[in-house]
CSV table of C-alpha atoms in Angstrom, one decimal:
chain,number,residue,atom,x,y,z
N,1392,UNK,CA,4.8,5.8,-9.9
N,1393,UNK,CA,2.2,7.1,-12.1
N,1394,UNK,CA,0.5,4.1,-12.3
N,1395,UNK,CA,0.4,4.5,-8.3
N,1396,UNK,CA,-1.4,7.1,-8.8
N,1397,UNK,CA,-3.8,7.0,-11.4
N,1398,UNK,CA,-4.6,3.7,-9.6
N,1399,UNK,CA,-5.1,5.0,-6.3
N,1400,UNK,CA,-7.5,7.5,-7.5
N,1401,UNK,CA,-9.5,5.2,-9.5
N,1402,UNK,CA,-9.6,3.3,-6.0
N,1403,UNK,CA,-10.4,6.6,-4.6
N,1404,UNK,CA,-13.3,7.1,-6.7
N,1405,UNK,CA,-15.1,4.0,-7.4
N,1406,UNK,CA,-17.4,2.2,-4.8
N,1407,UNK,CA,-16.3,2.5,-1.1
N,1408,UNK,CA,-14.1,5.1,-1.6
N,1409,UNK,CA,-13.1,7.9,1.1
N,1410,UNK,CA,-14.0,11.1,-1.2
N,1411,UNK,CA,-18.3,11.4,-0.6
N,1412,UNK,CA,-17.5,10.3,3.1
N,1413,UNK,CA,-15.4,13.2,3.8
N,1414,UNK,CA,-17.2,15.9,2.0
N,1415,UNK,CA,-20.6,14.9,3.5
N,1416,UNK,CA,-19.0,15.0,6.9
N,1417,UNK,CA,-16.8,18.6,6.0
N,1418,UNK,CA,-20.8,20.1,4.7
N,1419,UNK,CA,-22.4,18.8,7.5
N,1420,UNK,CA,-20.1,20.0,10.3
N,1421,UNK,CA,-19.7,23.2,8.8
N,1422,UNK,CA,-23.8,23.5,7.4
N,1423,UNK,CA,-24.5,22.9,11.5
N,1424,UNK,CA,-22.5,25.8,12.8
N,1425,UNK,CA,-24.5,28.6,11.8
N,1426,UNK,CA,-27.7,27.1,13.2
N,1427,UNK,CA,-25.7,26.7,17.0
N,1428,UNK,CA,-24.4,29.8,16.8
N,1429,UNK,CA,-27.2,31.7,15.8
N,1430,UNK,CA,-27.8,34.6,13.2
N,1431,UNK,CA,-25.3,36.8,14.3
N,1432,UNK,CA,-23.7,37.4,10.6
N,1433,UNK,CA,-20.6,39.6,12.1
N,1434,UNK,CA,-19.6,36.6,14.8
N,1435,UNK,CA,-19.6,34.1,11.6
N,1436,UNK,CA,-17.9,36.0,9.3
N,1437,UNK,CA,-14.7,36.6,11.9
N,1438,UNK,CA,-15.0,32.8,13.3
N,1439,UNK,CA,-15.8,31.5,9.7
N,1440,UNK,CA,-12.2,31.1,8.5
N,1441,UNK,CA,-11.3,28.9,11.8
N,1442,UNK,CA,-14.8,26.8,11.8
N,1443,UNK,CA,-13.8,25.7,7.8
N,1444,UNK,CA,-9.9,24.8,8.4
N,1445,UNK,CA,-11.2,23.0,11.5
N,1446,UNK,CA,-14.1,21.1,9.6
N,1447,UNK,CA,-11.4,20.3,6.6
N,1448,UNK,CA,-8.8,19.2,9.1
N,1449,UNK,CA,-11.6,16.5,10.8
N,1450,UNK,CA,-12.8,15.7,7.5
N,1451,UNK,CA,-9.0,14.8,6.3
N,1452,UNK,CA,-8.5,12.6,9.4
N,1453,UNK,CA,-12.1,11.0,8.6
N,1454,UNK,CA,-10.5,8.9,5.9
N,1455,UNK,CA,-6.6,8.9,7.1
N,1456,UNK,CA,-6.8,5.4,8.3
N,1457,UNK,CA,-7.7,3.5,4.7
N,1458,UNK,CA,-4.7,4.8,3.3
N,1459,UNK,CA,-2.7,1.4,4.2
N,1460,UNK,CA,-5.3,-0.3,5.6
N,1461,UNK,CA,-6.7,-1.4,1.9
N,1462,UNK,CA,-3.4,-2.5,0.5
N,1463,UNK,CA,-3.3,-4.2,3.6
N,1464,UNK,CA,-5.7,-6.3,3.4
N,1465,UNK,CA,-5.3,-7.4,0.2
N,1466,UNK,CA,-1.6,-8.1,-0.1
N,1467,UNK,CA,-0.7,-5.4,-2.1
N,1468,UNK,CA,1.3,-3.6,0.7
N,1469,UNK,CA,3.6,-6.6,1.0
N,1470,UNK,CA,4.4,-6.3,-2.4
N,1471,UNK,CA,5.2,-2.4,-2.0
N,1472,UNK,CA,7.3,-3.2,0.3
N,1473,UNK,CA,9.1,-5.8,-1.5
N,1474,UNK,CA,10.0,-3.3,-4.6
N,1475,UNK,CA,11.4,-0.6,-2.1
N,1476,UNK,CA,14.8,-1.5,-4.2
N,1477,UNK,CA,13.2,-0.4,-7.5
N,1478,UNK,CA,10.4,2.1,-6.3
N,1479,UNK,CA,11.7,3.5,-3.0
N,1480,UNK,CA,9.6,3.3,-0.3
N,1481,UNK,CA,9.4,6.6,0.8
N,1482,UNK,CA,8.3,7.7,-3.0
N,1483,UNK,CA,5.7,5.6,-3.1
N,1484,UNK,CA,4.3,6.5,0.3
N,1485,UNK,CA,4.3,10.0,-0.8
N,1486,UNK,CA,2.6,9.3,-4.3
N,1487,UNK,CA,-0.1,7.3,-2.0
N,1488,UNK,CA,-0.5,10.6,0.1
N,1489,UNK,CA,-1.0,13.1,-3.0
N,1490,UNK,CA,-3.5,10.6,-4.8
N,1491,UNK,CA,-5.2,10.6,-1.5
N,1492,UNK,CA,-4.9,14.4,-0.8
N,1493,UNK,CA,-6.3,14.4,-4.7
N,1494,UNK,CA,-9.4,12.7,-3.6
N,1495,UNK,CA,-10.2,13.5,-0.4
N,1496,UNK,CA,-9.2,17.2,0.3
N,1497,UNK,CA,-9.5,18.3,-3.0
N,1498,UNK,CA,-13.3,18.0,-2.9
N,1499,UNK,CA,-13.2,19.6,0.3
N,1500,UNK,CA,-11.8,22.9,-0.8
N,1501,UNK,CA,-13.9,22.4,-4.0
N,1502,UNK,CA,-16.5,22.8,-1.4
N,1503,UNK,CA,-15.0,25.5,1.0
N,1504,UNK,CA,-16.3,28.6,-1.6
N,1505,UNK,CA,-19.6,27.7,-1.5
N,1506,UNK,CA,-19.6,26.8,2.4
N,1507,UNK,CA,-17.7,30.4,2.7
N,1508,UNK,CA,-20.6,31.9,1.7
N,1509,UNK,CA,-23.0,30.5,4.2
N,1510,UNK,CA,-20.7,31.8,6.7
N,1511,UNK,CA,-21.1,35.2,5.6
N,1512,UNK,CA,-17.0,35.5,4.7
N,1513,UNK,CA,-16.7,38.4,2.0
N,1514,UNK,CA,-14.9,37.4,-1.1
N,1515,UNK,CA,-11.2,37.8,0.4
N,1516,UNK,CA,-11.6,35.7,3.1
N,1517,UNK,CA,-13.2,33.2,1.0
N,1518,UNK,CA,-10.4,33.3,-1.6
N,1519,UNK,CA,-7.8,33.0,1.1
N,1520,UNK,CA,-9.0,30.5,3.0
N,1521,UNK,CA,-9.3,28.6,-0.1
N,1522,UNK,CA,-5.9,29.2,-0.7
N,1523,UNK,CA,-4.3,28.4,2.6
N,1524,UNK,CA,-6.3,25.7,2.9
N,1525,UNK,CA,-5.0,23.9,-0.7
N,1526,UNK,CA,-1.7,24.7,0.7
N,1527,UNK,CA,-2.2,23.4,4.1
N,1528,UNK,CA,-3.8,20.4,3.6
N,1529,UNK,CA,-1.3,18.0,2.0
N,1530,UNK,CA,0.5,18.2,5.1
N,1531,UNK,CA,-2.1,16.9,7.1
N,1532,UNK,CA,-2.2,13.8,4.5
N,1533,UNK,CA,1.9,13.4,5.0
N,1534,UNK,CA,1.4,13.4,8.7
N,1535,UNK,CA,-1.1,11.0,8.8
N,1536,UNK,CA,0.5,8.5,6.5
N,1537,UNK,CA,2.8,8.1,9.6
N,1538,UNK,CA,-0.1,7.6,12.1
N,1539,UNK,CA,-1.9,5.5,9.4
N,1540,UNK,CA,1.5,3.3,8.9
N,1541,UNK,CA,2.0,2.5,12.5
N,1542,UNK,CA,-1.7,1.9,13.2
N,1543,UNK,CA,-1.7,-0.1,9.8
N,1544,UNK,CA,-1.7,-3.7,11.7
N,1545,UNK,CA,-4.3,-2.7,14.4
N,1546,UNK,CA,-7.7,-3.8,13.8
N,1547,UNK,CA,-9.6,-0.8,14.5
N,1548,UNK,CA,-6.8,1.4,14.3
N,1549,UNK,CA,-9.2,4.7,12.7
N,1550,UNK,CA,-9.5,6.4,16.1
N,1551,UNK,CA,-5.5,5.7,16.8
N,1552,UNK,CA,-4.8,7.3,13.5
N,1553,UNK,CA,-6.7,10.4,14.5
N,1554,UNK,CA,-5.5,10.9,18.2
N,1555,UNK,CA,-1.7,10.5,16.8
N,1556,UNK,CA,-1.9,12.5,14.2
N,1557,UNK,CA,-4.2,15.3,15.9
N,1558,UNK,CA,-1.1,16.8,18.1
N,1559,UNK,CA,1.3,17.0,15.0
N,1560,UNK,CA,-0.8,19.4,12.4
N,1561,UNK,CA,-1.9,21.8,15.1
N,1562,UNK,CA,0.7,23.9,14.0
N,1563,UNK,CA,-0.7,23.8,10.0
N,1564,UNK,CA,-4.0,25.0,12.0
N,1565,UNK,CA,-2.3,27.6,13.4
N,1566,UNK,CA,-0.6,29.1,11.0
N,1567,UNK,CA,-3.4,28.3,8.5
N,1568,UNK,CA,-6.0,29.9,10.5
N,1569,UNK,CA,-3.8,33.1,11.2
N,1570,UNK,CA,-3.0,33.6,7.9
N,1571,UNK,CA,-6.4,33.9,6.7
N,1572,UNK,CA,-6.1,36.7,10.1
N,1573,UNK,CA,-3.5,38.3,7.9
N,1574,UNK,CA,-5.0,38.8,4.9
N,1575,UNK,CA,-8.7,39.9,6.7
N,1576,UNK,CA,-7.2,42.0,9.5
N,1577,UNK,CA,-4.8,44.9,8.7
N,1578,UNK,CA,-3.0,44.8,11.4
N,1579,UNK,CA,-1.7,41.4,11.0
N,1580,UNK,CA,1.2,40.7,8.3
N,1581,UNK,CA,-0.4,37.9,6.0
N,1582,UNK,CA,2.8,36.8,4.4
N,1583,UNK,CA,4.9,35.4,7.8
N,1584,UNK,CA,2.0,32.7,8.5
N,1585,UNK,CA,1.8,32.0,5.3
N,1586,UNK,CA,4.8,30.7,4.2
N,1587,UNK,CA,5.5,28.9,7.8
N,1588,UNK,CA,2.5,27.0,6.5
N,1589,UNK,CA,4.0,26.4,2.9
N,1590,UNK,CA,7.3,25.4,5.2
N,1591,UNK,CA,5.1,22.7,7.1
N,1592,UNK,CA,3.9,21.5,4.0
N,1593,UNK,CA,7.1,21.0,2.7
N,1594,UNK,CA,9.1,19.8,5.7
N,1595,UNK,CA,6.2,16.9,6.2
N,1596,UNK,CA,6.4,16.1,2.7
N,1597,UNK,CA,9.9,14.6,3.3
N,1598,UNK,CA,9.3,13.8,7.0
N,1599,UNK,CA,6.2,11.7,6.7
N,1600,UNK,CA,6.8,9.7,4.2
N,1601,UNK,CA,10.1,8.7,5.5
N,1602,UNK,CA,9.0,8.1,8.9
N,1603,UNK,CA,5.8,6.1,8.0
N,1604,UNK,CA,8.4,3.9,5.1
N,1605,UNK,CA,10.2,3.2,8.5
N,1606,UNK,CA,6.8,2.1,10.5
N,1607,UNK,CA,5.8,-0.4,7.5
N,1608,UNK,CA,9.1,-1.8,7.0
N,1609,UNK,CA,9.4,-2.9,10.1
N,1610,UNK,CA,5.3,-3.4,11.0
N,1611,UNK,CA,5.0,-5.9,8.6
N,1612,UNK,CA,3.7,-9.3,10.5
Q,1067,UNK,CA,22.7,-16.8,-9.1
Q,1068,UNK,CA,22.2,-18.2,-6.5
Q,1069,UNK,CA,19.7,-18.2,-3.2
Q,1070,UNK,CA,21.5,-18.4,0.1
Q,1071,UNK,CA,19.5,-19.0,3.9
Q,1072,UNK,CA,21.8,-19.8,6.5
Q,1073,UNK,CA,20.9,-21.3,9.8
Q,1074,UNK,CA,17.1,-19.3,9.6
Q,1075,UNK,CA,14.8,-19.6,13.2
Q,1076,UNK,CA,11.5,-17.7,12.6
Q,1077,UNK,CA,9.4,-16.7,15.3
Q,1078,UNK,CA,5.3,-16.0,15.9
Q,1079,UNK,CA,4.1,-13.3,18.2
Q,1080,UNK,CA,7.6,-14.5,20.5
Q,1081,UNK,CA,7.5,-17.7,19.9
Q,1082,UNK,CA,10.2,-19.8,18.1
Q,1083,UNK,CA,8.2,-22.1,15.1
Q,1084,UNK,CA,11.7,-23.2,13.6
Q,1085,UNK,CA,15.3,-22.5,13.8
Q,1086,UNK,CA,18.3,-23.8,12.0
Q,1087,UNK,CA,17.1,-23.8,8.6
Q,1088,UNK,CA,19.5,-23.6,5.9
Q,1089,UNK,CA,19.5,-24.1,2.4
Q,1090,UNK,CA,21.1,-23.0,-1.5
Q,1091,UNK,CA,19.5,-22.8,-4.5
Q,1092,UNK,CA,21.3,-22.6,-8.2
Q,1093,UNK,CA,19.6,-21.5,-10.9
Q,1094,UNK,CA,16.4,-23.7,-12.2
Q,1095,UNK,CA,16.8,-24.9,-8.7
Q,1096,UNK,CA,13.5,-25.8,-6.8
Q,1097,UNK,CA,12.3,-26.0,-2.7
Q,1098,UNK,CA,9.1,-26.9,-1.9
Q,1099,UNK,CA,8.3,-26.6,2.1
Q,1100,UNK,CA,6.4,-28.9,3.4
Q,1101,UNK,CA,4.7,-29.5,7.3
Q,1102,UNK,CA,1.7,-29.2,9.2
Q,1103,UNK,CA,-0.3,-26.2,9.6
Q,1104,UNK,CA,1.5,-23.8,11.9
Q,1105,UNK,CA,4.8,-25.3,11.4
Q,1106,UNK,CA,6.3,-22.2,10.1
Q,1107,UNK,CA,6.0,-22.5,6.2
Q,1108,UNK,CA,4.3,-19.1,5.9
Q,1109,UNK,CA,6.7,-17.8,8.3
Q,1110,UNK,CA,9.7,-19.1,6.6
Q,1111,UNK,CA,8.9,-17.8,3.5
Q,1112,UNK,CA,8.2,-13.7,4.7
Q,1113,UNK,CA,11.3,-14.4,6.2
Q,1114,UNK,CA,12.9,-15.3,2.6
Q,1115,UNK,CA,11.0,-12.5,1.2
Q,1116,UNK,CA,12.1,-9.9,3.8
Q,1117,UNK,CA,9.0,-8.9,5.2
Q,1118,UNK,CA,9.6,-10.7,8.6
Q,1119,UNK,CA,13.0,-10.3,10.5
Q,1120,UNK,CA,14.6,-13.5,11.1
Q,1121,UNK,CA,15.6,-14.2,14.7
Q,1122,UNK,CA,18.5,-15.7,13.5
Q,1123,UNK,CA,20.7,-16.1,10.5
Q,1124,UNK,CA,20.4,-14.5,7.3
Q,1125,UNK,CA,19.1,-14.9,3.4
Q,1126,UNK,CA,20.9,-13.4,1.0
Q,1127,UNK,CA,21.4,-13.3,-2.9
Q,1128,UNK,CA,24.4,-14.5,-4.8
Q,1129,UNK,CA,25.4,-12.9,-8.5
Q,1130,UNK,CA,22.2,-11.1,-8.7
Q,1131,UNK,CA,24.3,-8.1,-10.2
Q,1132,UNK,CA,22.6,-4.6,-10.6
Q,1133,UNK,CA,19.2,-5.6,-11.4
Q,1134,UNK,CA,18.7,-7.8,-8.7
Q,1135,UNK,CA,20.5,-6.2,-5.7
Q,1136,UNK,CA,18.7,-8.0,-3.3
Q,1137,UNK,CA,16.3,-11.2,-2.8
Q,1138,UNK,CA,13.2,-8.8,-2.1
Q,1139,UNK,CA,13.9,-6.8,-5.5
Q,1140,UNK,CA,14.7,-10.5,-7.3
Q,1141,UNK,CA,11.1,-12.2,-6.1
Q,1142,UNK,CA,7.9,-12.4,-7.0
Q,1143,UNK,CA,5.9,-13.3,-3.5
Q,1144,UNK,CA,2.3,-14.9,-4.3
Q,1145,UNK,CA,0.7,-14.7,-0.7
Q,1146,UNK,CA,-2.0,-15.9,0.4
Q,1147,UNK,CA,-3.8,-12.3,-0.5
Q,1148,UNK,CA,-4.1,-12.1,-4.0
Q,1149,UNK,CA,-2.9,-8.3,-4.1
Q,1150,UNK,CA,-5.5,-7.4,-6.6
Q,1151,UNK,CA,-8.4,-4.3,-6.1
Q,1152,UNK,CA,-11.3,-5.8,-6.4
Q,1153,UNK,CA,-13.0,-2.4,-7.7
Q,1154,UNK,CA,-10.7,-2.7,-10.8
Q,1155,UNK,CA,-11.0,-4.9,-13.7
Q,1156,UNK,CA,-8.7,-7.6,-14.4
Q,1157,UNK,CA,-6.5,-6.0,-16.7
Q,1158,UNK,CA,-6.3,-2.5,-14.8
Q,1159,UNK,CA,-5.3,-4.8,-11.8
Q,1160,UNK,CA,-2.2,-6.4,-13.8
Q,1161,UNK,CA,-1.9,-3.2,-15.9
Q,1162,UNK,CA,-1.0,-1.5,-12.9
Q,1163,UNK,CA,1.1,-4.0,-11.8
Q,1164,UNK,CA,3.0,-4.3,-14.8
Q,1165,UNK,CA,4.1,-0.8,-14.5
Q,1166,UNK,CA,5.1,-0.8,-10.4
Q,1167,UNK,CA,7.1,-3.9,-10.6
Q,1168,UNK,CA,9.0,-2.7,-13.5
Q,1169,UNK,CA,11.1,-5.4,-15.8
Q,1170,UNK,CA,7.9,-5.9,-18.3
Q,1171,UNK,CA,7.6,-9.0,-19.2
Q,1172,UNK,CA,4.4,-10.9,-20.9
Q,1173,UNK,CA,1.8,-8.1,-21.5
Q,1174,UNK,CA,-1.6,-8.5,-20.1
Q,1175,UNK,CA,-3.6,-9.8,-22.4
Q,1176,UNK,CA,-1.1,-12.9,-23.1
Q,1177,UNK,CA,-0.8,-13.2,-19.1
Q,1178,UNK,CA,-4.3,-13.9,-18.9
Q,1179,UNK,CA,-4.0,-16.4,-22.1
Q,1180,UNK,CA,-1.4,-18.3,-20.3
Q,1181,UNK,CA,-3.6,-18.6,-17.2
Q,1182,UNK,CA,-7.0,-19.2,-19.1
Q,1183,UNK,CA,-8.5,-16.2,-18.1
Q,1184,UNK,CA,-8.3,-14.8,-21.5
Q,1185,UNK,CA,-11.3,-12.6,-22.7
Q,1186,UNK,CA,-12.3,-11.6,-19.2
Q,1187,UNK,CA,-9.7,-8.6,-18.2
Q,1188,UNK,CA,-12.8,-6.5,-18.9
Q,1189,UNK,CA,-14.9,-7.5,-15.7
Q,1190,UNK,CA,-13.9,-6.1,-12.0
Q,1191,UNK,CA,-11.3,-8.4,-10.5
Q,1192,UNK,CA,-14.3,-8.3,-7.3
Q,1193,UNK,CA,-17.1,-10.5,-10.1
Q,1194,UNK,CA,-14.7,-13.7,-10.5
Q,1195,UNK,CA,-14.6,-16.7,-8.6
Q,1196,UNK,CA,-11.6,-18.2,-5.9
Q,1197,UNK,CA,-9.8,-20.0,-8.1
Q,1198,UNK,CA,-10.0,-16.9,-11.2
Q,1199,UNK,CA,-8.7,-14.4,-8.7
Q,1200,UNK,CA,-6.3,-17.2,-8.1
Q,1201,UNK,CA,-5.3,-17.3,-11.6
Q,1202,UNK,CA,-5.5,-14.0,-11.8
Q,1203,UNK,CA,-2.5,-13.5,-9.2
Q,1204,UNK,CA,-0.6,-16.2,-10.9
Q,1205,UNK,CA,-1.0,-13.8,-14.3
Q,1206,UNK,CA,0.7,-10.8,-11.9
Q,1207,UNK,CA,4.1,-12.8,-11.9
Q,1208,UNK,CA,4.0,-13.0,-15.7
Q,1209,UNK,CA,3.8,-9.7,-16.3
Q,1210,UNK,CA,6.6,-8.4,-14.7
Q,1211,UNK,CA,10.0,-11.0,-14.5
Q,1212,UNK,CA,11.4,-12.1,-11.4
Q,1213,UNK,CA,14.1,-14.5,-11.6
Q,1214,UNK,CA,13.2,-16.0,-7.9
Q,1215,UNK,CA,9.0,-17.0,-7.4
Q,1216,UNK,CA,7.9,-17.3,-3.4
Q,1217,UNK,CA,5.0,-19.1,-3.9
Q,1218,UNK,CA,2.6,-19.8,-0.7
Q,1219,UNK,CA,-0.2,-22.2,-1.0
Q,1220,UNK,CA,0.1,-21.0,-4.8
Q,1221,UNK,CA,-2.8,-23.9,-5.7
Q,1222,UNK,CA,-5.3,-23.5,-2.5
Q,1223,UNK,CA,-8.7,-22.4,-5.1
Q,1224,UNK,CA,-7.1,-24.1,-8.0
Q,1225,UNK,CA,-9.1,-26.7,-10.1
Q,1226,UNK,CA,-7.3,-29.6,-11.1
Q,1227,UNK,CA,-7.0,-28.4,-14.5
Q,1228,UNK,CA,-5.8,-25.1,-13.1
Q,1229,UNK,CA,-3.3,-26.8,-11.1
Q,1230,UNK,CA,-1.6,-28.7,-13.9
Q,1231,UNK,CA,-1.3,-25.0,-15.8
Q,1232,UNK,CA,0.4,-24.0,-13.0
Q,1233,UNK,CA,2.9,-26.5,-12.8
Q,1234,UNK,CA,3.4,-26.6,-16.4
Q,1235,UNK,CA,4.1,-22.4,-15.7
Q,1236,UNK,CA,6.3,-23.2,-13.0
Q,1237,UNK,CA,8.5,-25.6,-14.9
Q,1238,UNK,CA,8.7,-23.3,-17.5
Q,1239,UNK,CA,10.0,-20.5,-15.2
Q,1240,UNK,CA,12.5,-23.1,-13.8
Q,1241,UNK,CA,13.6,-24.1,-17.4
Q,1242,UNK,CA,14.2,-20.3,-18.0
Q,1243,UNK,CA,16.6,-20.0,-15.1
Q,1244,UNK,CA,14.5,-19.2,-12.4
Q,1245,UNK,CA,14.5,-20.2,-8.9
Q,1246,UNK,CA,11.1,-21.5,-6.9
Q,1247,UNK,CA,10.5,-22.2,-2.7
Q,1248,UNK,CA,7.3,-23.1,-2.8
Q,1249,UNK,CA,5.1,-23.8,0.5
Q,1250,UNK,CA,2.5,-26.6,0.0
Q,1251,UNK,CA,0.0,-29.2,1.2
Q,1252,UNK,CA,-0.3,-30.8,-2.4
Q,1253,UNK,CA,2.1,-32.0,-5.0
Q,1254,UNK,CA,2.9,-28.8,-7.1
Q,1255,UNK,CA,4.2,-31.6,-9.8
Q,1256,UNK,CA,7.9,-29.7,-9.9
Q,1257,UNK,CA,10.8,-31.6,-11.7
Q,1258,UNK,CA,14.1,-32.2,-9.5
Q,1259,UNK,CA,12.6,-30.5,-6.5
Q,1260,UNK,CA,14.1,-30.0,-2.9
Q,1261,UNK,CA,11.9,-30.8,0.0
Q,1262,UNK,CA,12.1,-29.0,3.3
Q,1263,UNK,CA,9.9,-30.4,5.8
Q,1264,UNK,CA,9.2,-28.2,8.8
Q,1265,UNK,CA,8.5,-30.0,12.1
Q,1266,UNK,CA,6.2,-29.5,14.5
Q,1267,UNK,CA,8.8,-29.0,17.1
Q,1268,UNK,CA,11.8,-27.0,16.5
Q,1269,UNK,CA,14.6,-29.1,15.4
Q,1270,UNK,CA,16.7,-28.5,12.5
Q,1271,UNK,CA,16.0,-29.9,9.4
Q,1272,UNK,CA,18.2,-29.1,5.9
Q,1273,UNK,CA,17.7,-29.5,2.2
Q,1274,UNK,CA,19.4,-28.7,-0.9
């Protein structure tokens, strides 16, 4: 399963792969904001939180489709597939997600500090958005390997992807938005939001690989 | 061990391509499936594999024991994608592969002796030509044991001299034990091997 991994990242990293897409996209949308909304520095500062989960989720669906669609293409899926007796299925759908998560929302929230700052968020906010955001963000990977697994044998399946994922991690929004709320705002509690959002998380991790092991097994054409 | 199919009809997109196919394979036993383009062979053998549902009937595996529960966890399936990244090299390709198939056989480096691509697991698998990546897929089933080898079109980009290499491979896995269905256009030069053809029209044919 390492191997998985550490070859997934490689994939990740070299040539073509999904990382520089989705940070350019996640600094562009967010670099734009300030210049639409004006210089008001109080109105960014309290919408800043929300305009960088919402530019990270985007940037995470940016890339959801290639997850399968490489291995795809290539044969390599098939042979997944075919060693679901030896490397479950599920386990090696999840391994895909976190190498994915490693190399596509990882640079994100590399980024989010810096972009933070261009909002005008003060250090807290900064800090936990940061934090909710490497929290929160994994889920959105396990979701979409579901969307990306049933779109997997459509063509041009990116926008698919996107629009049936979209509905399922409005919740991590949510509760990833309002936590940052919390910890800003005294009189919001910062600790209910945030564990519903380590709970998402968690409850996708199981739930997404599953269901998308389920979508390829019996996709496959 | 041995490989069971039992009155098999595949279908395409709804359509029936062939039905009552059955077969049994012992050990060092050989099918090669034969037939005209779009008779089925690719078909038939995802079915075997179990990446395709079969309409009817069933495959299954006979005295495969723990290691080999099942006919997908006994076979090595050489599509007509080569499964390898071309943004890795060679050996990072079979490296990995070596490690997610599990049951380690040749290591890399002697793979790509046996298929005479030694010396070149240094270059991205992207740089070589049809019939290297070719060889290069073949090298993936020698890495990592698997009793039963679904080969389809396993010579399509194979130089004469390749080819022969391959056979020679092939027997050698059969003389170990193993079990081949092979589809093909071409001779595959096998010893003792079955021949399935696939017609055309669906209408049962049997071999073995």
């Amino acid at each position: 399963m390492l191997a998985l991994y550490l070859r997934d990242i490689r994939l990740g990293l070299r040539a073509g792969g999904g990382a520089v897409t989705g940070v350019l996209f996640f600094l562009a949308l967010v670099a734009v904001i300030p210049f639409g909304v004006g210089p008001d520095l109080n109105l960014l500062a309290r919408i800043g939180p929300a305009i960088l989960w919402i530019g990270a989720l985007f940037s995470s669906l940016l890339g959801l489709d290639r997850l399968f669609q490489g291995d795809r293409d290539d044969g390599s899926l098939d042979l997944i597939v075919m060693a679901d007796e030896r490397r479950m299925l599920a386990l090696s759908i999840l391994v895909k997600c976190l190498a994915h998560w490693t190399t596509t929302a990882l640079p994100l929230i590399v980024a989010t500090p810096l972009l933070g700052l261009m909002m005008n968020m003060d250090a807290t906010a900064v800090g936990v958005t940061t934090l909710t955001l490497l929290v929160g963000t994994p889920a959105i990977a396990f979701v979409g390997a579901t969307g990306a697994a049933v779109a997997v044998a459509l063509p041009r399946g990116g926008v698919l992807v996107s629009i049936l994922v979209l509905p399922l991690v409005i919740p991590v929004l949510i509760f990833g938005v309002s936590a940052v709320d919390g910890a800003i705002g005294d009189p919001q509690p910062f600790m209910p939001p945030f564990l519903i959002l380590i709970a998402l998380t968690l409850f996708f991790a199981v739930l997404g690989p599953v269901a998308a092991a389920a979508a390829l097994r019996s996709g496959t054409d | 061990m041995r490989l069971i199919a039992e009155n098999l009809a595949g279908e395409r997109g709804g359509e029936p391509v062939f039905s009552g196919i059955s077969f049994s394979l012992e050990e060092t036993g050989a099918l090669v499936v034969i037939g005209e383009n779009g008779a089925g062979k690719s078909t038939l053998l995802r079915i075997v594999a179990g990446l395709l549902h079969p309409a009817s009937g069933a495959v299954r595996l006979e005295g495969g024991g723990e290691t080999w529960p099942d006919v997908a966890a006994a076979s090595h399936y050489l599509g007509h994608e080569n499964a390898m990244k071309p943004a890795l090299t060679v050996g990072e390709n079979l490296g990995y592969w070596r490690d997610f198939l599990g049951e380690q056989h040749l290591t890399v480096d002697e793979a790509l002796d046996e298929v005479g691509l030694a010396g070149i697991g240094h270059l991205p698998f992207g740089y070589l030509s049809t019939g290297q990546r070719r060889r290069g897929a073949i090298a993936r089933m020698l890495v990592s044991y698997r009793p039963l080898w679904l080969l389809d079109e396993p010579t399509s980009g194979l130089d004469a001299r390749s080819a022969r290499m391959f056979s020679a491979l092939v027997n050698a896995h059969l003389g170990d034990g193993g079990i081949v269905v092979a589809a093909t256009h071409v001779d595959l030069g096998l010893r003792e091997a079955a021949q399935l053809e696939l017609g055309p029209v669906p209408s049962p044919h049997g071999a073995g």
